[in-house]
Coordinates of C-alpha atoms in Angstrom, one line a residue:
M11 CA -80.9 181.4 102.2
R12 CA -79.4 180.8 98.8
I13 CA -75.8 179.5 98.2
G14 CA -74.3 182.9 97.5
E15 CA -75.6 184.4 100.8
L16 CA -74.4 181.3 102.7
A17 CA -71.0 181.5 101.1
K18 CA -70.7 185.2 102.0
R19 CA -71.8 184.7 105.6
A20 CA -69.5 181.7 106.0
G21 CA -66.5 183.5 104.5
T22 CA -66.1 180.9 101.7
S23 CA -66.9 180.4 98.1
T24 CA -69.9 178.8 96.4
R25 CA -67.5 176.3 94.8
T26 CA -66.3 175.2 98.3
L27 CA -69.9 174.8 99.4
R28 CA -70.7 172.6 96.3
Y29 CA -67.6 170.6 97.1
Y30 CA -68.7 170.0 100.7
E31 CA -72.1 169.0 99.3
S32 CA -70.4 166.4 97.0
R33 CA -68.5 165.1 100.0
G34 CA -71.7 164.7 102.1
L35 CA -70.8 167.3 104.6
L36 CA -73.4 169.8 103.6
A37 CA -76.9 168.9 102.5
A38 CA -78.8 171.4 100.4
R39 CA -82.5 171.4 100.2
R40 CA -84.0 172.5 96.8
T41 CA -86.7 175.1 96.3
G42 CA -89.5 174.6 93.8
N43 CA -87.4 176.2 91.1
G44 CA -84.3 174.1 91.8
Y45 CA -82.2 176.6 93.8
R46 CA -80.2 175.3 96.7
D47 CA -81.7 176.4 100.0
Y48 CA -79.8 176.6 103.3
D49 CA -80.6 177.7 106.9
E50 CA -78.8 178.9 110.0
D51 CA -77.9 175.2 111.0
D52 CA -76.0 174.9 107.7
L53 CA -74.1 178.1 108.6
R54 CA -73.3 176.6 112.0
L55 CA -72.0 173.4 110.2
L56 CA -69.8 175.5 108.0
R57 CA -68.4 177.5 110.8
Q58 CA -67.5 174.2 112.6
I59 CA -65.8 172.9 109.5
R60 CA -63.8 176.1 109.0
T61 CA -62.7 176.3 112.6
L62 CA -61.4 172.8 112.6
Q63 CA -59.6 173.3 109.3
D64 CA -58.0 176.4 110.7
F65 CA -56.7 174.2 113.5
G66 CA -55.2 171.9 110.9
F67 CA -57.9 169.2 110.7
E68 CA -58.3 167.5 107.3
L69 CA -61.8 167.9 105.8
E70 CA -62.6 164.2 106.4
E71 CA -61.7 164.7 110.1
T72 CA -64.5 167.2 110.5
R73 CA -67.2 164.7 109.6
P74 CA -67.8 163.4 113.2
F75 CA -68.3 167.0 114.3
V76 CA -70.8 167.7 111.5
D77 CA -72.6 164.5 112.2
C78 CA -72.8 165.5 115.9
L79 CA -74.4 168.8 115.0
R80 CA -76.8 167.2 112.6
A81 CA -77.9 164.8 115.3
G82 CA -79.1 167.9 117.3
H83 CA -76.3 168.2 119.8
P84 CA -75.6 171.8 120.9
A85 CA -71.9 171.5 119.9
G86 CA -70.0 169.5 117.3
D87 CA -67.5 168.3 119.9
S88 CA -70.0 166.8 122.3
C89 CA -70.2 163.3 120.8
P90 CA -67.8 160.4 121.5
A91 CA -66.6 160.3 117.8
S92 CA -65.6 163.9 117.9
L93 CA -63.7 163.5 121.1
A94 CA -61.9 160.5 119.5
V95 CA -60.8 162.8 116.6
Y96 CA -59.6 165.4 119.1
R97 CA -57.5 162.7 120.9
R98 CA -56.1 161.5 117.7
K99 CA -55.2 165.0 116.6
L100 CA -53.5 165.7 120.0
G101 CA -51.4 162.6 119.5
E102 CA -50.3 163.8 116.1
L103 CA -49.5 167.2 117.4
D104 CA -47.5 165.8 120.3
G105 CA -45.5 163.7 117.8
L106 CA -44.8 166.8 115.7
I107 CA -43.8 168.8 118.8
G108 CA -41.4 166.1 119.7
Q109 CA -39.9 166.1 116.2
L110 CA -39.6 169.9 116.3
A111 CA -37.9 169.8 119.7
G112 CA -35.3 167.4 118.3
V113 CA -34.7 169.6 115.3
R114 CA -34.4 172.6 117.6
E115 CA -31.8 170.8 119.7
Q116 CA -29.7 170.0 116.6
V117 CA -29.9 173.6 115.4
A118 CA -28.9 174.9 118.8
R119 CA -25.9 172.6 118.9
Q120 CA -24.9 173.7 115.4
L121 CA -25.2 177.4 116.4
A122 CA -23.1 176.9 119.5
A123 CA -20.4 175.1 117.5
A124 CA -20.5 177.9 114.8
E125 CA -20.3 180.6 117.4
E126 CA -17.4 178.9 119.2
A127 CA -15.5 178.5 115.9
A128 CA -16.2 182.1 115.0
G129 CA -14.9 183.2 118.4
E130 CA -11.7 181.2 117.9
A131 CA -11.2 182.6 114.5
A132 CA -11.7 186.1 115.8
G133 CA -9.2 185.5 118.5
E134 CA -6.6 184.2 116.0
A135 CA -7.3 187.2 113.7
A136 CA -6.8 189.6 116.6
G137 CA -3.5 187.9 117.5
E138 CA -2.3 188.2 113.9
A139 CA -3.3 191.8 113.7
A140 CA -1.4 192.6 116.9
G141 CA 1.7 190.9 115.4
Q142 CA 1.4 192.9 112.2
T143 CA 1.2 196.3 114.0
A144 CA 4.2 195.4 116.1
G145 CA 6.2 194.5 113.0
A146 CA 7.4 196.5 110.0
G147 CA 4.0 198.1 109.7
G148 CA 2.2 197.1 106.6
G149 CA 2.7 193.6 105.3
E150 CA -0.5 191.9 104.3
P151 CA -3.9 193.4 103.9
P152 CA -6.5 192.7 106.7
A153 CA -8.5 189.5 106.4
P154 CA -12.0 190.0 104.8
R155 CA -14.8 190.7 107.2
C156 CA -17.7 188.2 107.5
E157 CA -20.9 190.1 106.8
M158 CA -22.8 187.8 109.2
T159 CA -20.8 188.7 112.3
G160 CA -21.1 192.5 111.8

C-alpha cells in the first residue's frame, strides 16, 4: 500500500510516517517508479507505536517493541528489551504517583486549614450580627459575602 493509505489506516499523517522512517522505526520499500510501499506488518508496527505513545512512551522508547515485531515475534512486548522498557516506565510512573500523592496531601491540608478558618470567620460574623440586632438596630452594614462560600 502507498503512504497515503497507510497513514489513513493508521490514523496518522504522511509527514509522521516520513519522520518515523527518518528515525529508523519504519522501513519503506520502493516500487519501480520510486513510490514508498508498505504492507500489513508496517501497519502493525505503527499501531504498536501509537498505542505506546498513547500510554506516554517517548518515540525512542518504542524502538524495542518495533524491533521485536520486525524479528517476527507475535507481539511487540514479547522480547526481553521490551519488558525492560515496561519495567522502566512503571518505575517512572510509580515515582510520579508518589509525587502526586504528596501534592494531594498538601492540598488537602491547605483545604482543611482554609475551611477551618472560614468556619471560624463565619462564627465570628454570626456573633457580631447577633450583637447588632440586639443593639440600636442599624449601626454598620453587613460584612461582604464571599462568593466562594455561597
